[in-house]
Amino acid sequence: MSHGYSPAWRKLTIVILRPLLFGLLKRDWRGRGNVPGEGGVIIAANHISESDPLALAHFVYESGRYPVYLAKSTLFDVKVVRAVLRGTGQIPVYRDREDAAAVLQDAERALLDGECLMFYPEGSCTRDPELWPMSGQTGVARMALKTGAKVVPVANWGAHELLPYRKGERTGLAGGLKKGFHPFPRKTMRVMAGPPVDLSRYEGEPLTRETLRAATDDIMTAIAGLLGELRGAEPPVERYDHHRVLEERRGAVPGARPAGDAAADAAGTRSTGSKAAGS
């Protein structure tokens, strides 16, 4: 079955959201020409706020593509939300499934149908105290190498000032942000797309853990480099590993369950809708 959507639903979301976003946010957009005008493509972006999916969607739409996010399957149980998600062609992620292939099947089909898929390789909003990208999940690399789709790295900055992540760290830059929604004064959404990540050296290789990890690191390095340009700072050499930190913390608690979510890790996304494309 091919990936389906309603042109009318997509047009409706554009009519409603586009003028709203133009009025709510200022923009500093760079590199829109790096987003291919047609064909299946993966947009791999850093994640700093539950509001950045809308900023990224706006950027991608003005670059000539309609963004398709992977959304929590539970959102499709809500009647009105389901109509919008199904109508615009968003893709459900079943996070209780242990089979990573099942999680990514619909996304692969959408890529083959020429869609523009939005991915957050980190799997959730960054927990890095200075809001740099964390280490990435391998779902994006797996999808790209399996389908041959290009991966366009995108960095965004500014959404954290509009809506800081409520589970963010209490130290560093993240710790200094005031929680809640802050639309005034108008915030500037800085978004930058780079050229597609060169994954040619992995073509034809078995999709082993080592291959997927190396390709993922290349993708995250490209995203971090773009964010460094937006921030005017040098990204850290070693990326924050949230799963390792959780394991270290839980290791000190007798009987604590191991951290991890197989479906989210495989997909490397958060969900759209109530969290607009995040964890």
Coordinates of N, CA and C in Angstrom, one line a residue, residues 79-275:
K79 N -9.8 11.4 17.9 CA -10.6 11.5 16.7 C -10.2 12.7 15.8
V80 N -10.2 13.9 16.4 CA -9.9 15.1 15.6 C -8.4 15.1 15.2
V81 N -7.6 14.8 16.1 CA -6.1 14.8 15.8 C -5.8 13.7 14.7
R82 N -6.5 12.6 14.9 CA -6.3 11.5 13.9 C -6.6 12.0 12.5
A83 N -7.7 12.7 12.3 CA -8.1 13.2 11.0 C -7.1 14.1 10.4
V84 N -6.5 15.0 11.2 CA -5.4 15.9 10.7 C -4.2 15.1 10.3
L85 N -3.7 14.2 11.2 CA -2.5 13.4 11.0 C -2.7 12.5 9.8
R86 N -3.8 11.8 9.7 CA -4.0 10.9 8.6 C -4.1 11.7 7.3
G87 N -4.9 12.8 7.4 CA -5.1 13.6 6.2 C -3.9 14.2 5.6
T88 N -2.9 14.6 6.5 CA -1.7 15.2 6.0 C -0.6 14.2 5.7
G89 N -0.8 12.9 6.0 CA 0.2 11.9 5.7 C 1.2 11.7 6.7
Q90 N 1.0 12.1 8.0 CA 2.0 11.9 9.0 C 2.0 10.4 9.4
I91 N 3.0 9.9 9.9 CA 3.3 8.5 10.1 C 3.3 8.0 11.6
P92 N 2.5 7.0 11.9 CA 2.5 6.6 13.3 C 3.7 5.8 13.7
V93 N 4.2 6.0 14.9 CA 5.3 5.2 15.5 C 4.7 4.4 16.7
Y94 N 4.8 3.1 16.6 CA 4.3 2.3 17.7 C 5.4 2.0 18.6
R95 N 5.5 2.7 19.7 CA 6.7 2.7 20.6 C 6.7 1.4 21.4
D96 N 5.6 0.7 21.5 CA 5.6 -0.5 22.3 C 6.1 -1.7 21.5
R97 N 6.4 -1.6 20.2 CA 6.9 -2.7 19.4 C 8.4 -2.8 19.6
E98 N 8.8 -4.1 19.8 CA 10.3 -4.3 19.9 C 11.0 -4.5 18.6
D99 N 10.2 -4.7 17.5 CA 10.7 -4.9 16.2 C 11.0 -3.6 15.5
A100 N 12.3 -3.2 15.4 CA 12.6 -1.9 14.8 C 12.2 -1.8 13.3
A101 N 12.2 -3.0 12.6 CA 11.8 -3.0 11.2 C 10.3 -2.6 11.1
A102 N 9.5 -3.1 12.0 CA 8.1 -2.7 11.9 C 7.9 -1.2 12.2
V103 N 8.7 -0.7 13.0 CA 8.5 0.8 13.3 C 8.8 1.6 12.1
L104 N 9.8 1.2 11.3 CA 10.3 2.0 10.2 C 9.6 1.7 8.9
Q105 N 8.8 0.6 8.8 CA 8.3 0.2 7.5 C 7.5 1.3 6.8
D106 N 6.6 1.9 7.5 CA 5.8 3.0 6.9 C 6.6 4.1 6.5
A107 N 7.6 4.4 7.2 CA 8.5 5.5 6.9 C 9.3 5.2 5.6
E108 N 9.7 4.0 5.5 CA 10.5 3.6 4.3 C 9.5 3.7 3.0
R109 N 8.3 3.3 3.2 CA 7.3 3.4 2.1 C 7.1 4.8 1.7
A110 N 7.0 5.7 2.7 CA 6.8 7.1 2.4 C 8.0 7.7 1.6
L111 N 9.2 7.3 2.0 CA 10.4 7.8 1.3 C 10.4 7.3 -0.2
L112 N 10.0 6.1 -0.4 CA 10.0 5.5 -1.7 C 8.9 6.2 -2.5
D113 N 7.9 6.8 -1.8 CA 6.8 7.5 -2.5 C 7.2 9.0 -2.7
G114 N 8.4 9.3 -2.3 CA 8.9 10.7 -2.6 C 8.6 11.7 -1.6
E115 N 8.3 11.3 -0.3 CA 8.0 12.2 0.7 C 9.3 12.8 1.4
C116 N 9.1 13.9 2.1 CA 10.2 14.6 2.8 C 9.9 14.3 4.3
L117 N 10.7 13.4 4.8 CA 10.6 12.9 6.2 C 11.5 13.7 7.2
M118 N 10.8 14.1 8.3 CA 11.5 14.9 9.3 C 11.9 14.0 10.4
F119 N 13.2 14.0 10.7 CA 13.8 13.1 11.8 C 14.5 13.9 12.8
Y120 N 14.4 13.5 14.1 CA 15.3 13.9 15.1 C 16.2 12.8 15.6
P121 N 17.4 12.7 15.0 CA 18.2 11.5 15.4 C 18.5 11.3 16.8
E122 N 18.4 12.4 17.6 CA 18.7 12.3 19.1 C 17.6 11.5 19.8
G123 N 16.4 11.4 19.2 CA 15.4 10.6 19.8 C 14.5 11.4 20.8
S124 N 15.0 12.6 21.3 CA 14.2 13.5 22.2 C 14.9 14.8 22.2
C125 N 14.3 15.8 22.9 CA 15.0 17.1 23.1 C 16.3 16.8 23.8
T126 N 17.3 17.6 23.4 CA 18.6 17.4 24.0 C 18.6 17.6 25.5
R127 N 19.4 16.8 26.1 CA 19.6 17.0 27.6 C 20.9 17.6 27.9
D128 N 21.7 17.9 26.8 CA 23.0 18.5 27.0 C 22.8 19.9 27.7
P129 N 23.5 20.1 28.8 CA 23.2 21.4 29.5 C 23.4 22.6 28.7
E130 N 24.3 22.6 27.7 CA 24.5 23.7 26.8 C 23.7 23.7 25.5
L131 N 22.8 22.7 25.4 CA 21.9 22.5 24.3 C 22.5 22.1 23.0
W132 N 23.7 21.5 23.1 CA 24.3 21.0 21.9 C 23.7 19.6 21.5
P133 N 23.7 19.1 20.3 CA 23.1 17.8 20.0 C 23.8 16.7 20.8
M134 N 22.9 15.8 21.2 CA 23.4 14.6 21.9 C 23.9 13.5 20.9
S135 N 24.3 12.4 21.3 CA 24.6 11.3 20.4 C 23.3 10.8 19.8
G136 N 23.4 10.4 18.5 CA 22.2 10.1 17.8 C 21.8 8.6 17.8
Q137 N 20.5 8.3 17.6 CA 20.1 7.0 17.4 C 20.4 6.6 16.0
T138 N 20.3 5.3 15.7 CA 20.8 4.8 14.4 C 19.7 4.7 13.3
G139 N 18.4 5.0 13.7 CA 17.3 4.9 12.7 C 17.5 5.6 11.4
V140 N 18.0 6.9 11.5 CA 18.1 7.7 10.3 C 19.1 7.1 9.4
A141 N 20.3 6.7 9.9 CA 21.3 6.0 9.1 C 20.8 4.8 8.4
R142 N 20.1 4.0 9.2 CA 19.5 2.7 8.7 C 18.6 3.0 7.5
M143 N 17.7 4.0 7.7 CA 16.7 4.3 6.7 C 17.4 4.8 5.4
A144 N 18.4 5.7 5.6 CA 19.0 6.3 4.5 C 19.8 5.2 3.7
L145 N 20.5 4.3 4.4 CA 21.3 3.3 3.7 C 20.4 2.2 3.1
K146 N 19.3 2.0 3.6 CA 18.4 1.0 3.1 C 17.6 1.5 1.9
T147 N 17.2 2.7 1.9 CA 16.4 3.3 0.8 C 17.2 4.1 -0.3
G148 N 18.4 4.5 0.1 CA 19.2 5.4 -0.8 C 18.8 6.8 -0.7
A149 N 17.9 7.2 0.2 CA 17.5 8.6 0.3 C 18.6 9.5 0.9
K150 N 18.6 10.7 0.4 CA 19.6 11.7 0.9 C 19.2 12.1 2.3
V151 N 20.3 12.4 3.1 CA 20.1 12.9 4.4 C 20.6 14.4 4.4
V152 N 19.6 15.3 4.6 CA 20.0 16.7 4.6 C 20.1 17.2 6.1
P153 N 21.3 17.5 6.6 CA 21.4 18.0 8.0 C 20.8 19.4 8.2
V154 N 20.1 19.6 9.3 CA 19.5 20.9 9.5 C 19.8 21.2 11.0
A155 N 20.2 22.4 11.3 CA 20.3 22.9 12.7 C 19.3 24.0 12.9
N156 N 18.8 24.1 14.1 CA 17.9 25.2 14.5 C 18.3 25.8 15.8
W157 N 18.0 27.0 16.0 CA 18.4 27.7 17.3 C 17.4 28.9 17.5
G158 N 16.9 29.0 18.7 CA 16.0 30.0 19.0 C 14.7 29.5 19.6
A159 N 14.3 28.3 19.3 CA 13.0 27.7 19.8 C 13.1 27.5 21.3
H160 N 14.3 27.3 21.8 CA 14.4 27.2 23.3 C 14.0 28.4 24.1
E161 N 14.1 29.6 23.4 CA 13.7 30.8 24.1 C 12.2 31.0 24.0
L162 N 11.6 30.4 23.0 CA 10.1 30.5 22.9 C 9.5 29.5 23.9
L163 N 10.0 28.3 24.0 CA 9.4 27.3 24.8 C 10.5 26.3 25.3
P164 N 11.2 26.6 26.4 CA 12.2 25.7 26.9 C 11.7 24.3 27.2
Y165 N 12.5 23.3 27.0 CA 12.0 22.0 27.2 C 11.8 21.8 28.7
R166 N 10.7 21.3 29.1 CA 10.3 21.3 30.5 C 11.1 20.2 31.3
K167 N 11.7 19.3 30.6 CA 12.5 18.3 31.3 C 14.0 18.5 31.1
G168 N 14.4 19.7 30.7 CA 15.8 20.1 30.5 C 16.6 20.0 31.8
E169 N 17.9 20.1 31.5 CA 18.9 20.1 32.7 C 18.7 21.3 33.5
R170 N 19.1 21.3 34.7 CA 19.1 22.4 35.6 C 20.4 23.1 35.8
T171 N 21.3 22.8 34.8 CA 22.6 23.4 34.9 C 22.9 24.0 33.5
G172 N 24.0 24.8 33.4 CA 24.4 25.4 32.1 C 23.3 26.3 31.5
L173 N 23.4 26.4 30.2 CA 22.4 27.3 29.5 C 21.0 26.8 29.7
A174 N 20.8 25.5 29.7 CA 19.4 25.0 29.9 C 18.9 25.3 31.2
G175 N 19.7 25.3 32.2 CA 19.3 25.6 33.6 C 18.9 27.1 33.8
G176 N 19.4 28.0 32.9 CA 19.1 29.4 33.0 C 17.9 29.8 32.3
L177 N 17.2 28.9 31.6 CA 16.0 29.3 30.8 C 14.8 29.3 31.7
K178 N 13.9 30.2 31.6 CA 12.7 30.3 32.3 C 11.6 29.4 31.7
K179 N 11.1 28.5 32.5 CA 10.1 27.6 31.9 C 8.8 28.3 31.5
G180 N 8.1 27.6 30.5 CA 6.9 28.2 30.1 C 7.0 28.7 28.6
F181 N 5.9 29.3 28.1 CA 5.8 29.8 26.8 C 6.0 31.3 26.8
H182 N 7.0 31.8 26.0 CA 7.4 33.2 26.0 C 7.3 33.8 24.6
P183 N 6.2 34.1 24.1 CA 6.1 34.6 22.7 C 6.5 36.1 22.5
F184 N 6.6 36.8 23.6 CA 7.0 38.2 23.5 C 8.3 38.5 24.3
P185 N 9.2 39.3 23.8 CA 9.2 39.8 22.4 C 9.3 38.7 21.4
R186 N 9.0 38.9 20.1 CA 9.1 37.9 19.1 C 10.5 37.3 19.1
K187 N 10.5 36.0 19.0 CA 11.7 35.2 18.9 C 12.2 35.0 17.5
T188 N 13.5 35.0 17.3 CA 14.0 34.7 16.0 C 14.4 33.2 15.8
M189 N 13.8 32.5 14.9 CA 14.1 31.1 14.6 C 15.2 31.1 13.6
R190 N 16.3 30.6 14.0 CA 17.5 30.5 13.1 C 17.6 29.0 12.7
V191 N 17.5 28.8 11.4 CA 17.5 27.5 10.8 C 18.5 27.5 9.7
M192 N 19.3 26.4 9.6 CA 20.3 26.3 8.6 C 20.4 24.9 8.1
A193 N 20.2 24.7 6.7 CA 20.4 23.4 6.1 C 21.7 23.3 5.4
G194 N 22.4 22.2 5.5 CA 23.6 22.0 4.9 C 23.4 21.0 3.7
P195 N 24.5 20.8 2.9 CA 24.4 19.8 1.8 C 24.2 18.4 2.4
P196 N 23.6 17.5 1.5 CA 23.4 16.2 2.0 C 24.7 15.5 2.6
V197 N 24.5 14.8 3.6 CA 25.7 14.1 4.2 C 26.2 13.0 3.3
D198 N 27.5 13.0 3.1 CA 28.1 12.0 2.2 C 28.2 10.6 2.9
L199 N 27.3 9.7 2.6 CA 27.3 8.4 3.2 C 27.7 7.3 2.1
S200 N 28.4 7.8 1.1 CA 28.7 6.9 0.0 C 29.7 5.7 0.4
R201 N 30.5 6.0 1.4 CA 31.5 4.9 1.8 C 30.8 3.7 2.5
Y202 N 29.5 3.9 2.9 CA 28.8 2.8 3.5 C 27.9 2.1 2.6
E203 N 27.8 2.5 1.4 CA 26.9 1.9 0.4 C 27.3 0.5 0.1
G204 N 26.4 -0.5 0.1 CA 26.7 -1.9 -0.1 C 27.2 -2.6 1.1
E205 N 27.5 -1.9 2.2 CA 28.0 -2.6 3.4 C 26.9 -3.2 4.2
P206 N 27.1 -4.3 4.9 CA 26.1 -4.8 5.7 C 25.7 -3.8 6.8
L207 N 24.4 -3.8 7.2 CA 24.0 -2.8 8.1 C 24.3 -3.3 9.6
T208 N 25.5 -3.4 9.9 CA 26.0 -3.8 11.2 C 25.9 -2.7 12.2
R209 N 26.0 -3.0 13.4 CA 26.0 -1.9 14.5 C 27.2 -0.9 14.2
E210 N 28.3 -1.4 13.8 CA 29.5 -0.5 13.6 C 29.2 0.4 12.4
T211 N 28.6 -0.1 11.3 CA 28.3 0.7 10.1 C 27.3 1.7 10.5
L212 N 26.2 1.3 11.1 CA 25.2 2.3 11.5 C 25.7 3.3 12.4
R213 N 26.5 2.9 13.4 CA 27.0 3.9 14.3 C 27.9 4.9 13.6
A214 N 28.8 4.5 12.7 CA 29.7 5.4 12.0 C 28.9 6.3 11.2
A215 N 27.9 5.8 10.4 CA 27.1 6.7 9.6 C 26.3 7.7 10.4
T216 N 25.8 7.3 11.6 CA 25.1 8.2 12.5 C 26.0 9.3 13.0
D217 N 27.2 8.9 13.3 CA 28.1 9.9 13.8 C 28.4 11.0 12.8
D218 N 28.5 10.5 11.5 CA 28.7 11.5 10.4 C 27.5 12.5 10.3
I219 N 26.3 11.9 10.5 CA 25.1 12.8 10.4 C 25.1 13.8 11.6
M220 N 25.4 13.3 12.8 CA 25.4 14.2 13.9 C 26.5 15.2 13.9
T221 N 27.6 14.8 13.3 CA 28.7 15.8 13.2 C 28.3 16.9 12.3
A222 N 27.6 16.6 11.2 CA 27.2 17.6 10.2 C 26.2 18.6 10.9
I223 N 25.2 18.0 11.7 CA 24.2 18.8 12.4 C 24.9 19.8 13.4
A224 N 25.8 19.2 14.2 CA 26.5 20.0 15.2 C 27.4 21.1 14.6
G225 N 28.0 20.8 13.4 CA 28.7 21.8 12.7 C 27.9 23.0 12.3
L226 N 26.7 22.7 11.8 CA 25.8 23.8 11.3 C 25.3 24.6 12.6
L227 N 25.0 23.9 13.6 CA 24.6 24.6 14.9 C 25.7 25.5 15.4
G228 N 26.9 25.0 15.3 CA 28.0 25.9 15.7 C 28.1 27.2 14.9
E229 N 27.8 27.1 13.6 CA 27.8 28.3 12.7 C 26.7 29.2 13.2
L230 N 25.5 28.7 13.5 CA 24.4 29.5 13.9 C 24.7 30.2 15.3
R231 N 25.4 29.5 16.1 CA 25.6 30.0 17.5 C 26.9 30.8 17.5
G232 N 27.8 30.7 16.5 CA 29.1 31.3 16.6 C 30.0 30.7 17.6
A233 N 29.9 29.4 17.8 CA 30.7 28.7 18.8 C 31.1 27.3 18.3
E234 N 32.1 26.8 18.9 CA 32.6 25.5 18.5 C 31.9 24.3 19.2
P235 N 31.3 23.4 18.5 CA 30.6 22.3 19.2 C 31.6 21.4 20.0
P236 N 31.1 20.8 21.1 CA 32.0 20.0 21.9 C 32.5 18.8 21.1
V237 N 33.7 18.3 21.4 CA 34.3 17.2 20.7 C 33.5 15.9 21.0
E238 N 33.1 15.7 22.2 CA 32.4 14.5 22.7 C 30.9 14.9 22.9
R239 N 30.0 14.2 22.3 CA 28.6 14.5 22.4 C 28.0 13.9 23.7
Y240 N 27.1 14.6 24.3 CA 26.4 14.1 25.4 C 25.6 12.8 25.1
D241 N 25.8 11.8 25.9 CA 25.1 10.5 25.7 C 24.1 10.3 26.8
H242 N 22.8 10.6 26.5 CA 21.7 10.6 27.5 C 21.5 9.2 28.0
H243 N 21.5 8.2 27.2 CA 21.3 6.9 27.6 C 22.4 6.4 28.6
R244 N 23.6 6.8 28.3 CA 24.7 6.4 29.2 C 24.5 7.1 30.6
V245 N 24.1 8.4 30.6 CA 23.9 9.1 31.8 C 22.8 8.5 32.6
L246 N 21.7 8.1 31.9 CA 20.6 7.4 32.6 C 21.0 6.1 33.3
E247 N 21.8 5.3 32.5 CA 22.2 4.1 33.0 C 23.1 4.3 34.2
E248 N 24.0 5.3 34.2 CA 24.9 5.5 35.3 C 24.1 6.0 36.5
R249 N 23.0 6.8 36.3 CA 22.2 7.2 37.4 C 21.4 6.1 38.0
R250 N 20.8 5.3 37.1 CA 20.0 4.2 37.6 C 20.8 3.0 38.2
G251 N 22.0 2.9 37.8 CA 22.9 1.9 38.3 C 23.1 2.0 39.8
A252 N 22.9 3.2 40.3 CA 23.1 3.4 41.7 C 21.8 3.1 42.5
V253 N 20.7 2.8 41.8 CA 19.4 2.5 42.4 C 19.1 1.1 42.3
P254 N 19.1 0.3 43.4 CA 18.8 -1.1 43.4 C 17.4 -1.4 42.8
G255 N 17.4 -2.3 41.8 CA 16.1 -2.7 41.2 C 15.6 -1.8 40.1
A256 N 16.4 -0.8 39.8 CA 15.9 0.2 38.7 C 15.9 -0.5 37.4
R257 N 14.9 -0.2 36.6 CA 14.8 -0.7 35.2 C 15.8 -0.1 34.3
P258 N 16.4 -0.8 33.3 CA 17.3 -0.2 32.4 C 16.6 0.9 31.5
A259 N 17.4 1.9 31.2 CA 16.8 2.9 30.3 C 16.7 2.4 28.9
G260 N 15.8 3.0 28.1 CA 15.8 2.6 26.7 C 14.4 2.4 26.2
D261 N 14.2 2.6 24.9 CA 12.9 2.5 24.2 C 13.2 2.0 22.9
A262 N 13.0 0.7 22.6 CA 13.5 0.1 21.3 C 12.9 0.8 20.1
A263 N 11.6 1.1 20.2 CA 11.0 1.7 19.0 C 11.5 3.1 18.7
A264 N 11.6 3.9 19.8 CA 12.1 5.2 19.6 C 13.5 5.3 19.2
D265 N 14.4 4.4 19.8 CA 15.8 4.3 19.4 C 15.9 4.0 18.0
A266 N 15.1 3.0 17.5 CA 15.2 2.6 16.1 C 14.8 3.7 15.2
A267 N 13.7 4.4 15.5 CA 13.2 5.4 14.6 C 14.1 6.7 14.7
G268 N 14.6 6.9 15.9 CA 15.4 8.2 16.1 C 14.6 9.4 15.9
T269 N 13.3 9.3 16.4 CA 12.4 10.5 16.3 C 11.7 10.8 17.6
R270 N 11.1 11.9 17.7 CA 10.1 12.2 18.7 C 8.8 12.2 17.9
S271 N 7.7 12.6 18.5 CA 6.4 12.5 17.8 C 5.8 13.9 17.6
T272 N 5.1 14.0 16.5 CA 4.4 15.2 16.1 C 3.1 15.2 16.8
G273 N 2.4 16.3 16.9 CA 1.1 16.4 17.5 C 1.2 17.2 18.8
S274 N 0.9 16.5 19.9 CA 0.9 17.2 21.2 C 2.3 17.7 21.5
K275 N 3.3 17.0 21.0 CA 4.7 17.4 21.2 C 5.3 17.7 19.9

